[in-house]
Coordinates of C-alpha atoms and ligand atoms in Angstrom, one line a residue:
X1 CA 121.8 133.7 79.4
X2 CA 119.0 135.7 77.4
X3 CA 116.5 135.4 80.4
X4 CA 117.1 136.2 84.1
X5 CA 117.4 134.1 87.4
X6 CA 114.9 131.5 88.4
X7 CA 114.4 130.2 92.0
X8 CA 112.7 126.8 92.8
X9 CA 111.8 125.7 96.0
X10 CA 111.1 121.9 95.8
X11 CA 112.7 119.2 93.9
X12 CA 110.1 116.9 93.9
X13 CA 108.2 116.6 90.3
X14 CA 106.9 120.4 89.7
X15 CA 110.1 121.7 91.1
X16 CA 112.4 119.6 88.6
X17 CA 109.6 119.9 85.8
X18 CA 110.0 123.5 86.0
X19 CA 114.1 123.3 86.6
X20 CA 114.1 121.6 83.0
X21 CA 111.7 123.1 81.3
X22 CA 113.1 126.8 82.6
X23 CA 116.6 125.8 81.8
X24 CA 115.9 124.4 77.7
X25 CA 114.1 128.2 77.7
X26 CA 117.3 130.0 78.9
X27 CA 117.0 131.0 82.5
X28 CA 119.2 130.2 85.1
X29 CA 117.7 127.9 87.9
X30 CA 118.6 127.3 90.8
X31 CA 116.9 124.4 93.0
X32 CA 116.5 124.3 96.5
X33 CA 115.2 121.6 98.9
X34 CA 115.5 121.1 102.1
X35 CA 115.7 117.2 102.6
X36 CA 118.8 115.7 101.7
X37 CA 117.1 114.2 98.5
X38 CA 113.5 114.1 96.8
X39 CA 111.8 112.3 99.4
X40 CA 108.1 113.8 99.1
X41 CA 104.9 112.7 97.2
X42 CA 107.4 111.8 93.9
X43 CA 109.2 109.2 95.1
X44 CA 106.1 107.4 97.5
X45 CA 103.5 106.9 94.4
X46 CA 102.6 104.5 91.5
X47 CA 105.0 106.0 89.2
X48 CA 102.4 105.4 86.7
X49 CA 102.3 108.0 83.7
X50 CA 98.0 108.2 83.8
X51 CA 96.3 109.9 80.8
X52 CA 93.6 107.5 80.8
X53 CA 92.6 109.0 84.6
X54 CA 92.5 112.3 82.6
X55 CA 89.0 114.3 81.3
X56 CA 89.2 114.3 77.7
X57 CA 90.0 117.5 76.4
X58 CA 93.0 119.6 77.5
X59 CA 94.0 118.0 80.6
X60 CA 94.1 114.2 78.4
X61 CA 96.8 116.3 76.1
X62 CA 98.5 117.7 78.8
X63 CA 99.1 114.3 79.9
X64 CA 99.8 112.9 77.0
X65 CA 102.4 115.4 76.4
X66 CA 103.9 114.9 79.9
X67 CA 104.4 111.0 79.0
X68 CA 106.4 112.1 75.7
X69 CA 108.3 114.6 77.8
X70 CA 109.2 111.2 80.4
X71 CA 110.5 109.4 77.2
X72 CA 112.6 112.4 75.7
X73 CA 114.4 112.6 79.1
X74 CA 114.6 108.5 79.6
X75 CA 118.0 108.3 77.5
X76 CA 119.2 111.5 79.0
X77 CA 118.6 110.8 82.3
X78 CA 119.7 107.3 82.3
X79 CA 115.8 106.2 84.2
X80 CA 113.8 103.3 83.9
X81 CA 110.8 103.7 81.8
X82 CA 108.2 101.4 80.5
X83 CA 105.4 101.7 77.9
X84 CA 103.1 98.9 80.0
X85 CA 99.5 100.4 78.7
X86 CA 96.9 100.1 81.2
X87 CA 94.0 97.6 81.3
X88 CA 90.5 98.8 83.0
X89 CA 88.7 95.4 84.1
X90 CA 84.9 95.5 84.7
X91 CA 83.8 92.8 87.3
X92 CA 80.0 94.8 88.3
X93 CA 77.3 95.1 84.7
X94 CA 77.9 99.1 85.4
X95 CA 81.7 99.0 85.2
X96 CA 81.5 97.4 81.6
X97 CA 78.5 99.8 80.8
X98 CA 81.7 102.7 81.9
X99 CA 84.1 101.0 79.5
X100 CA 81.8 101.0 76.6
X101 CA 80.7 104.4 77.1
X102 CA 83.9 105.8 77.5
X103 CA 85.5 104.1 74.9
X104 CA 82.2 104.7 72.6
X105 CA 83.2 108.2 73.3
X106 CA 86.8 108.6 73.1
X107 CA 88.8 109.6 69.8
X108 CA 91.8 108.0 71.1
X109 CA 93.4 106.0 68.4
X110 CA 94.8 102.5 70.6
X111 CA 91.5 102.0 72.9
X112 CA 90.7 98.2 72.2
X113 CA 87.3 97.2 74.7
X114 CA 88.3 93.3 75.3
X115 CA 86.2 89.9 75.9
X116 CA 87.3 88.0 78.6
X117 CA 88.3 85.7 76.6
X118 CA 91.1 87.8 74.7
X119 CA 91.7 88.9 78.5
X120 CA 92.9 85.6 79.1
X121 CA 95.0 85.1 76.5
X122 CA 96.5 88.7 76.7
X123 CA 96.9 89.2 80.2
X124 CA 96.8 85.8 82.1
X125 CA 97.2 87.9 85.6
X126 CA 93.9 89.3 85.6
X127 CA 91.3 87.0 87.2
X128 CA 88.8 85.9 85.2
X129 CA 86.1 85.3 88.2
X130 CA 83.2 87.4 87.0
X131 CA 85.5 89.6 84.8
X132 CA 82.7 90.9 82.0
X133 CA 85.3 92.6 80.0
X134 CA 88.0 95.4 79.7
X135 CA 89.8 98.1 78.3
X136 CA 93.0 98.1 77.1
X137 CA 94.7 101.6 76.7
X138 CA 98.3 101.9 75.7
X139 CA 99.7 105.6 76.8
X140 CA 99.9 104.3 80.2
X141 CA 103.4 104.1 81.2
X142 CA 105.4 103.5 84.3
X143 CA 108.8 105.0 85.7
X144 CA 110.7 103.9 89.1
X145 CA 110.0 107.2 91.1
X146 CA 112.4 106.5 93.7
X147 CA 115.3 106.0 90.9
X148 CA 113.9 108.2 88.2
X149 CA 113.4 111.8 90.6
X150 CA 117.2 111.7 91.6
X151 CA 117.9 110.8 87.8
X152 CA 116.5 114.0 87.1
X153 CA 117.8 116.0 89.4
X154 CA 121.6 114.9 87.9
X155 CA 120.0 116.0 84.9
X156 CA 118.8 119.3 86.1
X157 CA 122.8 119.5 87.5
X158 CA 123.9 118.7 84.1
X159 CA 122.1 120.7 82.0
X160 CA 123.2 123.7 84.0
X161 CA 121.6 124.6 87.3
X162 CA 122.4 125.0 90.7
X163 CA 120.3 121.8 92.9
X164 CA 121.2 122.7 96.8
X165 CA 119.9 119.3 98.7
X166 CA 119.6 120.1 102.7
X167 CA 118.5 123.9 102.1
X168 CA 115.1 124.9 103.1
X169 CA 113.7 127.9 102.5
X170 CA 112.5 129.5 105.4
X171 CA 111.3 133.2 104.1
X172 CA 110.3 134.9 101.0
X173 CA 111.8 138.3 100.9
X174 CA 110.8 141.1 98.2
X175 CA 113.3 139.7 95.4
X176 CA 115.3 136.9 96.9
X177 CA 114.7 133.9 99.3
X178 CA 116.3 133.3 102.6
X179 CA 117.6 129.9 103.3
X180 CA 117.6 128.3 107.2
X181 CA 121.7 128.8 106.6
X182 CA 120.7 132.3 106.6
X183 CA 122.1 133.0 102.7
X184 CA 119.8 134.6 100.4
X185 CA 118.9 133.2 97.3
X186 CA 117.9 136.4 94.8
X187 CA 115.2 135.4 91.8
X188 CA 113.5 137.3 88.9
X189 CA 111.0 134.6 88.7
X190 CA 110.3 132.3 92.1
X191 CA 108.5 129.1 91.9
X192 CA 107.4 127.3 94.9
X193 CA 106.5 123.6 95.0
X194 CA 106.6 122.5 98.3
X195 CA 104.6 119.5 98.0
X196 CA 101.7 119.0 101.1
X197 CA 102.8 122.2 103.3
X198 CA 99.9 124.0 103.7
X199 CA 101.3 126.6 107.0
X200 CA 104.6 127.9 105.3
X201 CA 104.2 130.0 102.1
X202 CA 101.6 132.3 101.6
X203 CA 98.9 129.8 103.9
X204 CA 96.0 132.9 103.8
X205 CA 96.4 132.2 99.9
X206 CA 96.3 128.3 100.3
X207 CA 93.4 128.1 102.4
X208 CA 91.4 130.7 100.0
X209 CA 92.4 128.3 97.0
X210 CA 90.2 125.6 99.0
X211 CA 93.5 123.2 99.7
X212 CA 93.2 120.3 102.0
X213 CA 96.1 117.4 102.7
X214 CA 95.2 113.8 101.6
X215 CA 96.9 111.1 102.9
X216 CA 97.2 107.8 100.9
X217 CA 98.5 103.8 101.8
X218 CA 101.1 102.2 99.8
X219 CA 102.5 98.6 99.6
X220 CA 104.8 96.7 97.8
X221 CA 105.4 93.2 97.4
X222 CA 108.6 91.1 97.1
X223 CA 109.5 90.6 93.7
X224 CA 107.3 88.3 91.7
X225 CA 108.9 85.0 90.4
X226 CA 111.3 85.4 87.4
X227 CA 109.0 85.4 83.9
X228 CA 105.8 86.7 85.8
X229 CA 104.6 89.6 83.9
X230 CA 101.9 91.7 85.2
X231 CA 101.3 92.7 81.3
X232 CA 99.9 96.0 82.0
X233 CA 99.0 98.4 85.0
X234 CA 95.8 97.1 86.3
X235 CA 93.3 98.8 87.8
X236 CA 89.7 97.3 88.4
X237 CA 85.7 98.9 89.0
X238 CA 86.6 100.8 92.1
X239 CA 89.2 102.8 90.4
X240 CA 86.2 103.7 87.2
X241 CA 84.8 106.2 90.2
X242 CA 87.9 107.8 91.3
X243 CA 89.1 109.4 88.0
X244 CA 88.0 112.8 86.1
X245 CA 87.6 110.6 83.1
X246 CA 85.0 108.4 83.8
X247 CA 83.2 111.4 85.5
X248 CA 80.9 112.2 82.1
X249 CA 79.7 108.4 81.5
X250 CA 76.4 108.0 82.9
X251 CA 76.7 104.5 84.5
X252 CA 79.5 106.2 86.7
X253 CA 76.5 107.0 89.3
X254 CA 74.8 103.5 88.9
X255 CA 78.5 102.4 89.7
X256 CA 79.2 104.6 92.4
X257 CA 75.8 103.7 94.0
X258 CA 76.3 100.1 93.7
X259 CA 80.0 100.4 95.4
X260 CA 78.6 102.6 98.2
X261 CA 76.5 99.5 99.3
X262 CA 78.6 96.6 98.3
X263 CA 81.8 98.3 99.9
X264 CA 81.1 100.8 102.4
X265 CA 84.6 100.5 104.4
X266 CA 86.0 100.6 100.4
X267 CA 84.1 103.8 99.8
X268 CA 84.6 105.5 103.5
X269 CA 88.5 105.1 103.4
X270 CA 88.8 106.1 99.1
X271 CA 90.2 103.1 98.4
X272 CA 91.1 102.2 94.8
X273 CA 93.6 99.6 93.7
X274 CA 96.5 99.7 91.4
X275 CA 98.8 97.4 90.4
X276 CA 101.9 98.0 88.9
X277 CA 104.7 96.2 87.9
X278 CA 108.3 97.8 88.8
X279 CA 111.9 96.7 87.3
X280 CA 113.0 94.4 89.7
X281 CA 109.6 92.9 89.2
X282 CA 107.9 93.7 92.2
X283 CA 104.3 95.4 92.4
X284 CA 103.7 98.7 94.0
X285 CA 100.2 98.6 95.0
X286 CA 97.8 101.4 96.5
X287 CA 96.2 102.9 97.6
X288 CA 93.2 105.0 100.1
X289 CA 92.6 108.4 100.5
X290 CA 91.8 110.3 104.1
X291 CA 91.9 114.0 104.2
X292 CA 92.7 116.0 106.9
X293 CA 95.2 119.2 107.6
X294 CA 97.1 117.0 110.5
X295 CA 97.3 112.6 110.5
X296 CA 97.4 110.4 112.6
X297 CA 101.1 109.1 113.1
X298 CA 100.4 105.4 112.4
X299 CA 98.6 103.7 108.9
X300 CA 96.3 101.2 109.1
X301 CA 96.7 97.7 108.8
X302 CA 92.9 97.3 108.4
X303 CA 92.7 99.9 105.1
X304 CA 95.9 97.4 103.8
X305 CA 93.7 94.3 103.8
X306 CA 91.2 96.3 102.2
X307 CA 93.1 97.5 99.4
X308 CA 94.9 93.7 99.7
X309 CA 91.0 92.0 99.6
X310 CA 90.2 94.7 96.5
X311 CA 93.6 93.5 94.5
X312 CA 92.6 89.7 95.1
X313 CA 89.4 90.0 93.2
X314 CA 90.7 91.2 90.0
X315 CA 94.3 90.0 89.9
X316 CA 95.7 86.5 90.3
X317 CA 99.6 87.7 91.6
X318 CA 102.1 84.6 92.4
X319 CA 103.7 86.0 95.5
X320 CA 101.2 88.4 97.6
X321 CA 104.1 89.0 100.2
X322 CA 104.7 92.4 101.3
X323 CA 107.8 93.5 101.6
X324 CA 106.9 97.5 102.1
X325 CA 104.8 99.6 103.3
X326 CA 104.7 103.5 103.5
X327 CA 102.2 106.6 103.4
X328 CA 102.4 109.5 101.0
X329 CA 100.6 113.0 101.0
X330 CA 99.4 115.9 98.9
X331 CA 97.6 118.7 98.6
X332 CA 93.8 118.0 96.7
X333 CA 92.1 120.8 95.9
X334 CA 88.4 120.7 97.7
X335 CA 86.7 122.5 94.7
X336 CA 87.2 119.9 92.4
X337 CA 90.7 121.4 89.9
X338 CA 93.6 119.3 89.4
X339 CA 95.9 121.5 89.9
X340 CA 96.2 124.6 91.2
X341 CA 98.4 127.8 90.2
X342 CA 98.4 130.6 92.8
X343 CA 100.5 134.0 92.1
X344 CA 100.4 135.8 95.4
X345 CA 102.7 138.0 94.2
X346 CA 103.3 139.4 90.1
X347 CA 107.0 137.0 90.2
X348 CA 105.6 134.7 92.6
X349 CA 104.1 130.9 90.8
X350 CA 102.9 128.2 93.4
X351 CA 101.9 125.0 91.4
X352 CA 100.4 122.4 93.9
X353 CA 97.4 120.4 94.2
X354 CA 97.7 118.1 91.6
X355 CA 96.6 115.0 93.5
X356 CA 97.2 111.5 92.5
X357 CA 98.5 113.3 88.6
X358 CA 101.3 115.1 89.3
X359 CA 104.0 112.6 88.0
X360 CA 101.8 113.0 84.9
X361 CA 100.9 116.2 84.6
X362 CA 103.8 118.2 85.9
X363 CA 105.3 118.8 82.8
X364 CA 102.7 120.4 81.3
X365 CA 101.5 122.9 83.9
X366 CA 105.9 123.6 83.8
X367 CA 105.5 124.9 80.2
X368 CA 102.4 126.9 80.8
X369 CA 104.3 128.8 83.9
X370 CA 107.7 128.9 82.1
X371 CA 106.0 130.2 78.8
X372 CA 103.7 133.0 80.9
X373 CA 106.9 134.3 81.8
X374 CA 108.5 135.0 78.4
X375 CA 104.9 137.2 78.3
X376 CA 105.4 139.1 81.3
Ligands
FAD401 C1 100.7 107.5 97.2 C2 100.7 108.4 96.0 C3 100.5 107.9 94.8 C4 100.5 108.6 93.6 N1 100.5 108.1 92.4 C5 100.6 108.8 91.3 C6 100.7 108.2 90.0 O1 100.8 107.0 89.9 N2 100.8 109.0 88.9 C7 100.8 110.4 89.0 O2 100.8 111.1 88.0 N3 100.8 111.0 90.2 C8 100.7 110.2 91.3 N4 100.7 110.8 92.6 C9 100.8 112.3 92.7 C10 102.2 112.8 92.5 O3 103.1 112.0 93.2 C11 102.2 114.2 93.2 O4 101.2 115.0 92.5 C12 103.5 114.9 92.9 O5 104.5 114.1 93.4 C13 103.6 116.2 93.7 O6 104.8 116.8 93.4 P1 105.4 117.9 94.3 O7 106.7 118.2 93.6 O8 104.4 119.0 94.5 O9 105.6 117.3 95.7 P2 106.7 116.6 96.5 O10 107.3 115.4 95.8 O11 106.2 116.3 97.9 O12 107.9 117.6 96.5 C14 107.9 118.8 97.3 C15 109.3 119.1 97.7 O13 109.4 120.3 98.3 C16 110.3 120.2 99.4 N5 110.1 121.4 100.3 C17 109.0 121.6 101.1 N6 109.2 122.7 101.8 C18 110.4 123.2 101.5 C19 111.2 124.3 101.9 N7 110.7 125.2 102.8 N8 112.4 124.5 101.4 C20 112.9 123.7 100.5 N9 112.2 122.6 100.0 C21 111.0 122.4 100.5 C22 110.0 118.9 100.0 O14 111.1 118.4 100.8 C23 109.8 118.0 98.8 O15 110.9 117.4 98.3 C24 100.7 110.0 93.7 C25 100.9 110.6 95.0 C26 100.9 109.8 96.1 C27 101.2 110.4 97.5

């Protein structure tokens, strides 16, 4: 091994992003976690791959490099993985004003700004009710999180490193890690990605990096009948405000404005829908945001049929049934970054914060760390 020992606590996204990307640049990894699998924010999201949430610029090609990295490591890790493209629909005069402006302004090669009419012939499951048009975007890509994170982790076993499930970390000594079995893990380079704890490692540095926990609502639905196809991910006018993206395109405020008093319980609870499609043909849907450093033990049933009412208006789905429902969390940053890198000591890299990007992300920010420390 030309480089030296790498410790990771997490095996959620960033800790396995960094456990591959480390490992094709010749360190030795080891991966620790403390549940007896992945069971954090990377297996309870979309699993959509998202570059079109992305601000133009260097975070868009970060993300577009993290959905080539999924399809190299598809084959490889033997996980589901499907090119779907998204489609943005505009219901509201200001959404479609959004679409134009952002596509007007995009140098994406692949953007196509849709009639309703090709709408209905492209994508029969989006309702047509007072749909003035969308965009079609094709690097939008989905995986099966809850299949695809222990795909990787094989992966991450295969390709060389040690992955210790049901070992947490409970101390960070001067050069090694202690685990709660009291061994002691020693590292050269020590990345922590714990996910939404805020109170373990290094909190002075979290709460000075301005980090607050978000928790979202998630559902799924049985599977829909044989042959439907959803025919993209598809997102609708609430979801034009929640992104980066959209952030530059000035009908985002007439939009915004507009929501605020046509969907205050909407607005007050974050909720923006998503729908996509998963192998077995179900629809993960989701989702609201609440922020707070401690939750509530139960979700709500009435921020479901919000998120439920939302879906209705842009989507005509056979079977509405749900057949699951579940709560994920993570860390948002409260100054507006999405993501956040804290060093709190010279061989000490915390990646966390990235919101609702990480699945997309991840693999980006995992180069930037791994490649700082062939600097160092
Ligand atoms: C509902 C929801 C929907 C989302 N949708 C999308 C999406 O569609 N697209 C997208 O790109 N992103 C999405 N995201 C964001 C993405 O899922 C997260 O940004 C990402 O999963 C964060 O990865 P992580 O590895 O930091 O966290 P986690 O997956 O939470 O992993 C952290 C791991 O660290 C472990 N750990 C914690 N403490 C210790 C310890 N002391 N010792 C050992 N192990 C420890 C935990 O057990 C956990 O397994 C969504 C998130 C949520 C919650």
């Amino acid at each position: 091994m030309a480089n030296g020992q790498i410790v990771i606590v997490g095996a959620g996204i960033i800790g396995l992003a960094h456990a591959l990307t480390a490992l094709e640049a010749g360190w030795s990894v080891t991966v620790l976690e403390k549940d007896g699998r992945a069971l954090g924010a990377s297996v309870r999201n979309f699993g959509t791959l998202w570059p079109i949430g992305c601000a133009a610029g260097p975070e868009r090609e970060q993300a577009l490099f993290g959905v080539r990295r999924w399809q190299e490591l598809a084959a490889p890790a033997g996980l589901w993985l499907k090119p779907h493209g998204s489609l943005s629909l505009a219901h509201r005069p200001e959404a479609w004003d959004i679409l134009q402006q952002y596509a007007a302004a995009g140098t994406e090669a692949g953007f196509e700004l849709l009639s309703p009419a090709a709408i209905a012939r492209r994508f029969p499951a989006a309702n047509q009710n007072g749909l003035r048009g969308g965009l079609f975007s094709p690097y939008e890509t989905v995986v099966h999180s809850p299949t695809a994170l222990p795909a990787l982790a094989r992966l991450v076993e295969q390709r060389g490193a040690e992955v210790h499930f049901g070992t947490p970390v409970i101390r960070v000594l001067d050069e090694a890690v202690e685990t709660g079995d009291g061994r002691l893990f020693p590292f050269d380079q020590l990345v922590i990605a714990a996910g939404d704890d805020l109170r373990t490692f290094f909190p002075q540095a979290l709460a000075a990096a301005g980090l607050t926990r978000c928790r979202l609502q998630m559902m799924r639905t049985v599977p829909q009948p044989a042959g439907f196809d959803l025919g993209a991910i598809l997102v609708s006018d609430l979801t034009l405000c929640h992104y980066p993206a959209f952030r530059h395109c000035p009908a985002t405020a007439l939009l915004r404005a507009r929501l605020q008093a046509e969907l205050p319980r909407h607005c007050e609870w974050g909720v923006h829908v998503i729908a996509a499609q998963h192998p077995d043909g179900s629809l993960v849907l989701g989702d609201s945001h609440e922020y707070a450093t401690d939750f509530d033990p139960d979700t709500r049933a009435d921020v479901d049929d919000l998120i439920l009412g939302a879906l209705r208006q842009f989507a005509s789905v056979p079977d509405f049934r749900i057949a699951a429902r579940w709560q994920g969390i993570y860390l948002k940053s409260t100054l507006g970054q999405t993501q956040v890198v804290l060093h709190p000591r010279k061989n000490i890299t915390m990646v966390t914060a990235m919101g609702g990007l990480g699945m997309t992300l991840s693999w980006g920010l995992a180069q930037q760390t791994v490649a700082g420390w062939s600097k160092s």
